[in-house]
Coordinates of C-alpha atoms (C1' of nucleotides) in Angstrom, one line a residue:
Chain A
X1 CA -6.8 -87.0 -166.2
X2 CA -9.0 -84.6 -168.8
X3 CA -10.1 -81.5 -166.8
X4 CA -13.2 -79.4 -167.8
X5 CA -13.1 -76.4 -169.5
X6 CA -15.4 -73.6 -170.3
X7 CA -15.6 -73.3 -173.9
X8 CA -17.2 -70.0 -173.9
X9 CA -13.6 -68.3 -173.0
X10 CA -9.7 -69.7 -174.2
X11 CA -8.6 -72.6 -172.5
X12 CA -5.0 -70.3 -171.8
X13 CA -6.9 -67.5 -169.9
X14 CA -8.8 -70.0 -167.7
X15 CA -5.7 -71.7 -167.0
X16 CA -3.9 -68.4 -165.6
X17 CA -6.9 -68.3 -163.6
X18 CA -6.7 -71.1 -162.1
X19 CA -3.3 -71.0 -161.6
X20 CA -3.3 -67.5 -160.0
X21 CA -5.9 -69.1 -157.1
X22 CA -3.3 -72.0 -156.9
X23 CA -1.0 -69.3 -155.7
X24 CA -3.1 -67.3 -153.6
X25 CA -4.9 -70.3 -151.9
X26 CA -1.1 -70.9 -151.0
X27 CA -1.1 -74.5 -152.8
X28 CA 2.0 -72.6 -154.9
X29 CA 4.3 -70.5 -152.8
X30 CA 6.5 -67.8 -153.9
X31 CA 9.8 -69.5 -155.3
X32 CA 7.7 -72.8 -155.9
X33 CA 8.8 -74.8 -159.7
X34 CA 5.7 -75.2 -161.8
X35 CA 4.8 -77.9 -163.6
X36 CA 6.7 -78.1 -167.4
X37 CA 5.4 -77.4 -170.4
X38 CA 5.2 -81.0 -171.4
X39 CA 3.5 -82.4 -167.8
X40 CA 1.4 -79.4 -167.1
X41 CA -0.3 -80.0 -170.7
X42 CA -0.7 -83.6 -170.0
X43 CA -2.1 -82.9 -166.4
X44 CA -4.5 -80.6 -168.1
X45 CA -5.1 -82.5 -170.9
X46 CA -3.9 -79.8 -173.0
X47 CA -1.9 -78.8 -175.8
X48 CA 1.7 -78.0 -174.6
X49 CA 1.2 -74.9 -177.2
X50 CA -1.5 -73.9 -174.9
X51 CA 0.8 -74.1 -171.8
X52 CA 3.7 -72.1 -173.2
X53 CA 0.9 -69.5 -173.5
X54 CA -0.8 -69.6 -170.2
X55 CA 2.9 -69.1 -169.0
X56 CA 4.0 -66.5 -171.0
X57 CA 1.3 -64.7 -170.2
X58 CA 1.4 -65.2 -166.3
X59 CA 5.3 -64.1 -167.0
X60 CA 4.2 -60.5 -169.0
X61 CA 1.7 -60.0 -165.5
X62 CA 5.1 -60.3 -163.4
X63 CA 3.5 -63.3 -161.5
X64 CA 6.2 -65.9 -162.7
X65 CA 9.5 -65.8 -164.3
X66 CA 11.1 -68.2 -166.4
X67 CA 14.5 -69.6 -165.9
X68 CA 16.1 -71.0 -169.3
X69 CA 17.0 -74.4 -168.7
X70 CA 15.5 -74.7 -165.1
X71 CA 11.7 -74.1 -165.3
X72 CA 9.1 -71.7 -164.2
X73 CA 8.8 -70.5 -160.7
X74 CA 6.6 -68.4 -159.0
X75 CA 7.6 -65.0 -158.1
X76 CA 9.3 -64.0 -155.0
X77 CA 8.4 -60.8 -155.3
X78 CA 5.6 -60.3 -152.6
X79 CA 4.3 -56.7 -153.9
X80 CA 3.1 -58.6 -157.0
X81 CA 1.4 -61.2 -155.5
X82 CA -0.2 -58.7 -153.0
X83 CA -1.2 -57.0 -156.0
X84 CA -3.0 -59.5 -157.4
X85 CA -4.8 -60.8 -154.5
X86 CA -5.9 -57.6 -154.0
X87 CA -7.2 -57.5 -157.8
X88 CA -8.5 -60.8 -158.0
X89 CA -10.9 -59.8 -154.3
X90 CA -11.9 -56.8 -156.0
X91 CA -13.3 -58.6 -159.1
X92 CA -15.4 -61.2 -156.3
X93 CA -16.6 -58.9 -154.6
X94 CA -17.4 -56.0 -157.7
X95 CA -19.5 -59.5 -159.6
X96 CA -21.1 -60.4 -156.5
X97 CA -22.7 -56.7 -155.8
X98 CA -23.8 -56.8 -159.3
X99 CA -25.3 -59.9 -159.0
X100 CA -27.4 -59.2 -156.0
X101 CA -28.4 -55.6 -157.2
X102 CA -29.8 -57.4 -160.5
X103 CA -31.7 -59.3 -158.4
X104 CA -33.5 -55.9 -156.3
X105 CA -31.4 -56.0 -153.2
X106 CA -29.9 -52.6 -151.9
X107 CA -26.9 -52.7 -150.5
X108 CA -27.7 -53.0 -146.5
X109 CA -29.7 -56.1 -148.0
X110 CA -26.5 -57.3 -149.3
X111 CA -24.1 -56.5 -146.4
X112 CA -26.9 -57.4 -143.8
X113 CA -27.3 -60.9 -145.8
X114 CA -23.8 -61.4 -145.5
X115 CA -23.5 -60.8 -142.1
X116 CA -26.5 -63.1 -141.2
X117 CA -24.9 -66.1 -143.7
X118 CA -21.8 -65.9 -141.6
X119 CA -22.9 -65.9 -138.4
X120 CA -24.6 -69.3 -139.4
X121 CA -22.2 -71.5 -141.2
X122 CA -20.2 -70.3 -138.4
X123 CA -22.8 -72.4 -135.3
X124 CA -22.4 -75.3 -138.1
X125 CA -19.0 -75.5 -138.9
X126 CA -17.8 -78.8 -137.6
X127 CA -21.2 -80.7 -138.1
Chain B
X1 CA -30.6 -62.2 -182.7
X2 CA -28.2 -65.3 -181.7
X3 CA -27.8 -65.7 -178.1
X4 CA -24.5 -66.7 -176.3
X5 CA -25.1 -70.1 -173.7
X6 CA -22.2 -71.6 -171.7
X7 CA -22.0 -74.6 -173.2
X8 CA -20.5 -76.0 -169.9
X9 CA -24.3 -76.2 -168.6
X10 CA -27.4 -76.9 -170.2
X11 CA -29.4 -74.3 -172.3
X12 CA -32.8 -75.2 -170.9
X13 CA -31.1 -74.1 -167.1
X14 CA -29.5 -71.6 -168.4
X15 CA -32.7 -70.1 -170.0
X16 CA -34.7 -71.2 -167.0
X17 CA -32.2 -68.7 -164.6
X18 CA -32.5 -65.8 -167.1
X19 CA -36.3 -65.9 -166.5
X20 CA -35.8 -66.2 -163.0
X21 CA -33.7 -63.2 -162.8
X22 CA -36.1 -61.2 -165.3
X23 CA -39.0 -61.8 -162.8
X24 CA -36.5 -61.2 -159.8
X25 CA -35.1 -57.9 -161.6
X26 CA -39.0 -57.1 -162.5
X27 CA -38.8 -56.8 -165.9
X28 CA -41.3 -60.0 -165.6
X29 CA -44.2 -59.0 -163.1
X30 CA -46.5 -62.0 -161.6
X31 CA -49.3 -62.3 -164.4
X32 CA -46.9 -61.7 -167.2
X33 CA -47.3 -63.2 -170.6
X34 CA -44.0 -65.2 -171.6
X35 CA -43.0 -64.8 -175.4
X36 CA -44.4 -68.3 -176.9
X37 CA -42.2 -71.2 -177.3
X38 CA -41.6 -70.3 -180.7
X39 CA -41.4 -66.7 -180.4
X40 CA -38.8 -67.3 -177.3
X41 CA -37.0 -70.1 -179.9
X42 CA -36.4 -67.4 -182.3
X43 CA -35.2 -64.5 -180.1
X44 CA -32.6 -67.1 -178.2
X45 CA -31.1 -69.1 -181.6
X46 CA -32.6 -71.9 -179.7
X47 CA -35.3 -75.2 -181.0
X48 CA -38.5 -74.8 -179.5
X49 CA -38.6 -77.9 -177.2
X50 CA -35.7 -76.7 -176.1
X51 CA -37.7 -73.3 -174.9
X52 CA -40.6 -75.8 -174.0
X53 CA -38.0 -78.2 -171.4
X54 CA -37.4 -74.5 -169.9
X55 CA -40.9 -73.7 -169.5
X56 CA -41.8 -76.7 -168.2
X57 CA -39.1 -76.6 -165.6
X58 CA -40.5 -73.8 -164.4
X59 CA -43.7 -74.9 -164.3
X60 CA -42.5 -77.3 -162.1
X61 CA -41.0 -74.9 -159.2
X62 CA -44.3 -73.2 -159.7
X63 CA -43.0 -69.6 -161.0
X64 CA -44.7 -70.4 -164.6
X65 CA -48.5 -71.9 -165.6
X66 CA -48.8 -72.6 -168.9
X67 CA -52.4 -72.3 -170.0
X68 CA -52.8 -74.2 -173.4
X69 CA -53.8 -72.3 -176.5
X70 CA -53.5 -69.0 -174.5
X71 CA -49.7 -68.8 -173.6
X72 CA -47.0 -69.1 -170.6
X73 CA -47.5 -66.7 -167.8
X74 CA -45.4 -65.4 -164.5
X75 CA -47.6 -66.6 -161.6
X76 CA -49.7 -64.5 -159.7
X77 CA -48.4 -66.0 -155.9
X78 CA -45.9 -63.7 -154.0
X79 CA -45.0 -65.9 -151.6
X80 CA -43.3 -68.5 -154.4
X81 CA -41.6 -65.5 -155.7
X82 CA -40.3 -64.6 -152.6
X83 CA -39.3 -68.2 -151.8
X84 CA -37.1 -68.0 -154.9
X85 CA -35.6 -64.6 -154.4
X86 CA -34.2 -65.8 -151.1
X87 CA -33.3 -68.7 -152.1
X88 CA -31.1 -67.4 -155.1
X89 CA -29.7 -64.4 -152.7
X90 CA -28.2 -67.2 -150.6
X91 CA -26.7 -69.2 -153.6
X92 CA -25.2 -65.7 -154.2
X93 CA -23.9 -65.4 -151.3
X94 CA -22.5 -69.0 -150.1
X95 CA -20.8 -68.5 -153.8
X96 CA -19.3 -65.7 -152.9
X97 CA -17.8 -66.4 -149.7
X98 CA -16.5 -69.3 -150.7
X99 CA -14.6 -67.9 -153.8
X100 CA -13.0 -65.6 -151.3
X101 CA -11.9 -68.6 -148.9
X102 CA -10.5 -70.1 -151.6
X103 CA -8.7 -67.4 -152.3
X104 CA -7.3 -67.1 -148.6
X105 CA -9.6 -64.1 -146.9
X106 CA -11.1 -64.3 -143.1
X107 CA -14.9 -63.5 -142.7
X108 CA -13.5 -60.0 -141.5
X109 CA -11.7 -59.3 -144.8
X110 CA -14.6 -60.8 -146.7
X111 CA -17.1 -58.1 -145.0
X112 CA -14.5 -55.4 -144.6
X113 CA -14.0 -55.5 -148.6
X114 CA -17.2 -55.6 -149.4
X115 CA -18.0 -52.1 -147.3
X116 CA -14.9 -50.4 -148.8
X117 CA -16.5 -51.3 -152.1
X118 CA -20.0 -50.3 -151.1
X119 CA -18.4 -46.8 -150.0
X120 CA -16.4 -46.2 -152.9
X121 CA -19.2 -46.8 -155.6
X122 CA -21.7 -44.9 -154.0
X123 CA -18.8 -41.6 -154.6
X124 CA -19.0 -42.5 -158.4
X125 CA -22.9 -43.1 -158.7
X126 CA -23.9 -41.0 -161.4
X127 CA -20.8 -41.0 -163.6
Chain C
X1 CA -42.7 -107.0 -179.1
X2 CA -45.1 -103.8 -179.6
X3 CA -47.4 -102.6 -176.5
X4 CA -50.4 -100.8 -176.5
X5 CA -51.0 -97.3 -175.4
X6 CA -54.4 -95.6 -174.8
X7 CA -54.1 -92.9 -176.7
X8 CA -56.1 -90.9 -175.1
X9 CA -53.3 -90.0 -172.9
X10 CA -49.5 -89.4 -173.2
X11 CA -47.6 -92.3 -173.5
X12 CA -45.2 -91.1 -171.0
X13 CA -47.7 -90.9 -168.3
X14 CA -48.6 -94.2 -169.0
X15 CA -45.4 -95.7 -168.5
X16 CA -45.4 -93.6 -165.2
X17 CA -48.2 -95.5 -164.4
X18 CA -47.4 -98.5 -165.6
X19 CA -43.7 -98.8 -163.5
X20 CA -45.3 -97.3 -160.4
X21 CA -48.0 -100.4 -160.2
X22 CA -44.9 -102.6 -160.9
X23 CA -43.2 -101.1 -157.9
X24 CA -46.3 -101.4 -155.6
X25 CA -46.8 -105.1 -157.1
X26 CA -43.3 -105.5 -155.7
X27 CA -42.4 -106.9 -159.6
X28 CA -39.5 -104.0 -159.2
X29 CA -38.0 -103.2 -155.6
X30 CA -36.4 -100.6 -153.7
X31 CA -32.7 -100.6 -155.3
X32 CA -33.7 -102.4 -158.5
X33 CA -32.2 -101.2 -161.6
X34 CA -34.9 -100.4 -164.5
X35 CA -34.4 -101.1 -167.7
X36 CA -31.9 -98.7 -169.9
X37 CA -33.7 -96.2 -172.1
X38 CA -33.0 -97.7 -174.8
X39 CA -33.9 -101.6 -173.7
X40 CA -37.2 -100.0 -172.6
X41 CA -37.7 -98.1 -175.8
X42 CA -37.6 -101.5 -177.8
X43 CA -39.7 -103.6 -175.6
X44 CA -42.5 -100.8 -174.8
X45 CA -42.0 -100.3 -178.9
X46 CA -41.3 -96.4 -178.2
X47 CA -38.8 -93.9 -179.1
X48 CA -35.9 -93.9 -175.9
X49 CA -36.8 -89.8 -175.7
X50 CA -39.8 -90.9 -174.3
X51 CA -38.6 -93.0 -172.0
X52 CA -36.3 -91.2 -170.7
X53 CA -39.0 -88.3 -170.2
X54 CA -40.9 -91.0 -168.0
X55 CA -38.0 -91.9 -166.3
X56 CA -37.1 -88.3 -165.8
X57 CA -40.6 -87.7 -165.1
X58 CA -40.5 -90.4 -161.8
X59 CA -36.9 -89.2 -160.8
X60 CA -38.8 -85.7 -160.2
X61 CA -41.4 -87.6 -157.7
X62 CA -38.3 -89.4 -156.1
X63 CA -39.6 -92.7 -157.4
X64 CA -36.0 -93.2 -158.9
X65 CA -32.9 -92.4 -159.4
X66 CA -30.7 -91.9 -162.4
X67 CA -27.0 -92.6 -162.3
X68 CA -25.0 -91.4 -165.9
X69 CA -23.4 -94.5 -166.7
X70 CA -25.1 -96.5 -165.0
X71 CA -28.6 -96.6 -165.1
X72 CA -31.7 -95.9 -163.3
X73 CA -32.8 -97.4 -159.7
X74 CA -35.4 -98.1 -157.6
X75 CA -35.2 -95.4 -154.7
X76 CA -34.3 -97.3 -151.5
X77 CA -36.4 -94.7 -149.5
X78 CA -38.9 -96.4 -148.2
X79 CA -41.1 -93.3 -147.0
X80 CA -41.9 -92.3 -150.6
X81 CA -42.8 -95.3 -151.7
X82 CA -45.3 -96.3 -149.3
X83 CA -47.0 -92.5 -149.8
X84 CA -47.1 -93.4 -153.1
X85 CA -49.0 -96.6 -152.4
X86 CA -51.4 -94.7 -149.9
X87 CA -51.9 -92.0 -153.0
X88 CA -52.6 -94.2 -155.5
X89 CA -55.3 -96.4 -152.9
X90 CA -57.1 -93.1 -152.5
X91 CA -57.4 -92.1 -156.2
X92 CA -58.5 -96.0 -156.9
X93 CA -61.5 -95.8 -153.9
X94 CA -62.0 -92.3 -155.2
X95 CA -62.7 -93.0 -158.5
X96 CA -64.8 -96.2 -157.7
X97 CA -67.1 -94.4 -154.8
X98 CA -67.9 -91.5 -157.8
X99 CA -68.1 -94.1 -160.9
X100 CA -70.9 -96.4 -158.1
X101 CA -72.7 -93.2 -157.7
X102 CA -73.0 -91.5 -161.2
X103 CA -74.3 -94.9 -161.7
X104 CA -77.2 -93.8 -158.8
X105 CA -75.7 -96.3 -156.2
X106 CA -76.0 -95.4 -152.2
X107 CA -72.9 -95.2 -150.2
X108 CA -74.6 -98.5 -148.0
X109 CA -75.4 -99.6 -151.2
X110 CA -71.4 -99.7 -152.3
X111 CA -70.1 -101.3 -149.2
X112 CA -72.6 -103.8 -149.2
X113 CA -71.7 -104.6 -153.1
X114 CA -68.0 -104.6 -152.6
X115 CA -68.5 -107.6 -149.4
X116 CA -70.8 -109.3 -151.0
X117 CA -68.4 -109.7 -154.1
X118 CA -65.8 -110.6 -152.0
X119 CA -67.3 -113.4 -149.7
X120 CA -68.1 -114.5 -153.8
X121 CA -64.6 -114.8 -154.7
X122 CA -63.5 -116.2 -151.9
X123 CA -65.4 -119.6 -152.3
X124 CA -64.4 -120.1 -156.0
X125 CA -60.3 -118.5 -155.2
X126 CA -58.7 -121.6 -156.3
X127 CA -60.3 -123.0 -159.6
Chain D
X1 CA -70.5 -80.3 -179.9
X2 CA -67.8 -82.4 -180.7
X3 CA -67.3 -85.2 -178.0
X4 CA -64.3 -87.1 -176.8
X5 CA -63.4 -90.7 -177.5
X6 CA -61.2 -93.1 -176.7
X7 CA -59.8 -94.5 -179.6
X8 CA -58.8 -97.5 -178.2
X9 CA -62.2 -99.2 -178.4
X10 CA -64.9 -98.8 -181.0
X11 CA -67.2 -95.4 -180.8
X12 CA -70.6 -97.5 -181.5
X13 CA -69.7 -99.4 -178.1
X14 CA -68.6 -96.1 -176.2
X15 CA -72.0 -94.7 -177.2
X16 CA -73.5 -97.7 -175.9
X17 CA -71.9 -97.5 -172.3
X18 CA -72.7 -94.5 -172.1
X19 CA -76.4 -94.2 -173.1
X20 CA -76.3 -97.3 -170.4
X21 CA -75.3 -94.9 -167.8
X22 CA -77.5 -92.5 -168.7
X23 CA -80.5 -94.5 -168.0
X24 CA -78.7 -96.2 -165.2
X25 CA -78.5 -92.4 -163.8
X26 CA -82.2 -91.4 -164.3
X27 CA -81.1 -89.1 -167.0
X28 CA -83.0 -91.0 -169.5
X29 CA -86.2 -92.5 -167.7
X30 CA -88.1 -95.6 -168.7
X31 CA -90.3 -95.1 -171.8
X32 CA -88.0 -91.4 -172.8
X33 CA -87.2 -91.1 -176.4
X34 CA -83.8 -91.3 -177.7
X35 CA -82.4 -88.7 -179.9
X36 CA -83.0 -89.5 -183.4
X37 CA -80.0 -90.6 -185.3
X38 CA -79.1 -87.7 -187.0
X39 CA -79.9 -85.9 -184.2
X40 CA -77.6 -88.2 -181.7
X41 CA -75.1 -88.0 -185.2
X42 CA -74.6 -84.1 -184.9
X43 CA -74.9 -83.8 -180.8
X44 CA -72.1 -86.6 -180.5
X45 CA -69.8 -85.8 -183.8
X46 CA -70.7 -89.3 -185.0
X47 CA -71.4 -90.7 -188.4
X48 CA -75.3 -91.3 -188.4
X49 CA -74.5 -95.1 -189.4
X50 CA -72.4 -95.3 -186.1
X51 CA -75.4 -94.0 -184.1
X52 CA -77.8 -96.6 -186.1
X53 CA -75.1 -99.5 -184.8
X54 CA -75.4 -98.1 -181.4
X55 CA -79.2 -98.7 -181.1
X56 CA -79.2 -102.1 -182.8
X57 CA -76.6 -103.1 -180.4
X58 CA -78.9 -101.6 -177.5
X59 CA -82.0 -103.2 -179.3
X60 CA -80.4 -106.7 -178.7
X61 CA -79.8 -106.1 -175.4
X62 CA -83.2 -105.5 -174.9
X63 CA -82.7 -102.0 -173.1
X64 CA -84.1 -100.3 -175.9
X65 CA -87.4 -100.5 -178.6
X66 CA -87.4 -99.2 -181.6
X67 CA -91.0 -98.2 -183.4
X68 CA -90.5 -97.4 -187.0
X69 CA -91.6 -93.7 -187.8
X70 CA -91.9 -93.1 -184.2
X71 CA -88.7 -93.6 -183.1
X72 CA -86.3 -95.0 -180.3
X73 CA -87.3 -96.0 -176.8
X74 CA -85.7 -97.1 -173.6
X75 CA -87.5 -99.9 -172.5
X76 CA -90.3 -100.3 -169.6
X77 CA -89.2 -103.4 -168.7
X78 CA -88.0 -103.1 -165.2
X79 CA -86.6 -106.2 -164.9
X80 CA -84.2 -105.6 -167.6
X81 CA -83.2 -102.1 -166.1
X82 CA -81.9 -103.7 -163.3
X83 CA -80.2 -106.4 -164.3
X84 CA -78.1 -104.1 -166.6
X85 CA -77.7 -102.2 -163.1
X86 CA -76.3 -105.5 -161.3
X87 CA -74.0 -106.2 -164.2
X88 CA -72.8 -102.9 -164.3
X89 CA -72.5 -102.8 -160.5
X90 CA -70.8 -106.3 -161.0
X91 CA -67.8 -105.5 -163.3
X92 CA -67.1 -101.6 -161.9
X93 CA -66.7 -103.5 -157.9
X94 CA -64.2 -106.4 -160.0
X95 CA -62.6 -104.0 -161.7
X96 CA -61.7 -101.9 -158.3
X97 CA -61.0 -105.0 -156.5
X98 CA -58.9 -106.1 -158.9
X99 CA -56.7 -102.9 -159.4
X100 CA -56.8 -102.6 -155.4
X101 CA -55.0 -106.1 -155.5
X102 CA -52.8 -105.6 -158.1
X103 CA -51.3 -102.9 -155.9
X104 CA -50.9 -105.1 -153.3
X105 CA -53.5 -105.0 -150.7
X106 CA -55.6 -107.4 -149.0
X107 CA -59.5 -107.7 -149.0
X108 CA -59.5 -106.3 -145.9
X109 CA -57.5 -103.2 -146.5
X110 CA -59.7 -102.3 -149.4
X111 CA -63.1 -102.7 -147.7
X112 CA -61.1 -100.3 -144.9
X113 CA -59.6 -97.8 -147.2
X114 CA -63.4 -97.7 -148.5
X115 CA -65.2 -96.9 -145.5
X116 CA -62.4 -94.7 -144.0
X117 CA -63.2 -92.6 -147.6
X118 CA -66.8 -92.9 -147.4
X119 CA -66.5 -91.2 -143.6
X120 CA -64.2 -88.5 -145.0
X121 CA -66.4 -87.0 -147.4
X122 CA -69.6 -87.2 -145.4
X123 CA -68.2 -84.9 -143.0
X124 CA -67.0 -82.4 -146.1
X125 CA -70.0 -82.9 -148.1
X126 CA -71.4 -79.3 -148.8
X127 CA -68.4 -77.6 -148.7
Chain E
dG1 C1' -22.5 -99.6 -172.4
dT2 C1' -25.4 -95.7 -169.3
dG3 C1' -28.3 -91.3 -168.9
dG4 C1' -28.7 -86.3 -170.7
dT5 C1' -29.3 -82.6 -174.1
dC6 C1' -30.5 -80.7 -178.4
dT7 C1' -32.5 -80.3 -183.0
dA8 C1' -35.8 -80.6 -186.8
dG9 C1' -40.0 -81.6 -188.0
dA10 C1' -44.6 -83.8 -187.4
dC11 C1' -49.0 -83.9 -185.3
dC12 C1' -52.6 -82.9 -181.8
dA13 C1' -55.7 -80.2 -178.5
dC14 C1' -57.4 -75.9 -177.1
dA15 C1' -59.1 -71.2 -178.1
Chain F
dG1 C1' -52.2 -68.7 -183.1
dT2 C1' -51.0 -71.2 -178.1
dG3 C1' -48.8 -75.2 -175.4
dG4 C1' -47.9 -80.5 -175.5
dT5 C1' -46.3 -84.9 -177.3
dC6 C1' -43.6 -87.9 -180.1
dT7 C1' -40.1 -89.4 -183.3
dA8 C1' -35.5 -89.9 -185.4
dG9 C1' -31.1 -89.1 -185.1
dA10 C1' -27.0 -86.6 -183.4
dC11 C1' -23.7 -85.6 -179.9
dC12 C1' -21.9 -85.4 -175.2
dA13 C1' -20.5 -87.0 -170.4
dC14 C1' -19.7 -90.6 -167.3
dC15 C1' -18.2 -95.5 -166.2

DNA sequence: GTGGTCTAGACCACA
DNA sequence: GTGGTCTAGACCACC
């Protein structure tokens, strides 16, 4: 399975991305094994080079540790993770202001449209 | 002056939002001359039927007319530009609340951040 | 096997024409698949770039639909194709009432033409 | 003035039709003088020599006279006028019935669709 | 194979 | 100058 990449930023930075959501989306829980090298690069279609990367750098941000021998797992430390969470909303929410103030709206606009957007899919959910 | 594209999605869409947003953002104002095809290939490192695909895209959601041997220009109905800023503020936002689903937050927590990070910004306005 | 194109208009257009009278004719139906570009490109003697601008040109008035990797089809809606036929009638009568009258022709004049020329034709149908 | 033509069929017999419209229209009444050649040459963008083929072709059809040093007349032969009229009348109705068919409807539908137009625009005439 | 994008360069029509 | 069409040929994504 070849999976799509970006090509305007590194194939290892979009990986820790991705993996990062795995974790917060729960798919990975703390203490979980990731993938190896060797099958996470074939998963990805992806040098195993390019792995070992994505995971050292996950490791430097505290988010995983690797076990010689055994694998990678993801932390158990829950400050970290609550950490990051707490990052990764910040960067949403930071882009999408800036998005809708390029485009004219002041910020009751943008909280107001919120609001309204929820209330909808909300009446629709189960359709 | 060489221009950056995602190559993950086609240049001609790519150009065709960044006009959008100019016209949203009002650097383009209804009855605006576009830069020529050529003039436009030149400032985005791009082939000029590659500027012309853009143009006639947006020809064809009625933002553009292109009047031959005088030039491209914004058009002169509100209500289409209206049309269009709504509908982009509602890609906007459907994007954005679904990143943070993904990523685990209620509606509440969605809203709630977004108001802490409406109150904190307007502290550091004109820093 | 080289066609001819009046080249008074764009080729494209043309070919617009051309498959949307084979459609009404019922020579292509709803979920037939059209020629590939390129198939089309040799038989109408024409470069596959402009064939695929005609076929992207009827995808945009829902007249088709293209499938990457597959090919290009017949829409199976039903609605659109019969508007089309009910356009195209108009344009035809349109353009016959105007060409009958530039020509100095009444409008009882007309009517009376058109059923004489048919009880004609119907006599001699079969030779 | 430089004038249009369709390249697909030759100028001299485009000139033709559409000096035979003219007269057909009243534009050009019986006994009127046509243009000179030259004259005709310059108004239409024509080679002089393509004009002169033009009025020997309309000599031989009888619809015009020419009388050396005074120049070239449409003819005061009734009869002639009109049969060019039926003729003309003739092939526009089998060319509309025939296009009409091709797209599929019956005789009855077309003399229909005709009337229903011919309704339509008497009530928005002077609009 | 299929459609889709992009380029380079030509030529045309309009003004 | 402007936009519009067309070609030849390249490369990509999907199946």
């Amino acid at each position: 399975m070849t999976e799509i990449f970006d090509s305007s930023t590194p194939i290892y930075l979009q990986l820790v991305e991705r993996i990062n959501r795995q974790i917060l989306r729960g798919e990975l829980k703390p203490g979980d094994k990731l993938p190896s090298v060797r099958e996470m690069g074939i998963q990805s279609g992806v040098n195993p080079n390019t792995v070992q990367r994505t995971y050292r750098e996950l490791e430097g941000m505290k988010i995983v540790e690797s076990k010689r021998g055994q694998g990678t797992f993801v932390t158990e430390n829950q400050k970290i993770l609550q950490d990051m969470r707490e990052q990764l909303k910040q960067e949403e929410i930071s882009h999408f202001v800036e998005s809708m103030k390029a485009m004219g709206y002041s910020e009751s606009e943008i909280v107001n449209g919120l609001e309204v957007f929820l209330s909808q899919i909300e009446g629709s959910e189960s359709e």
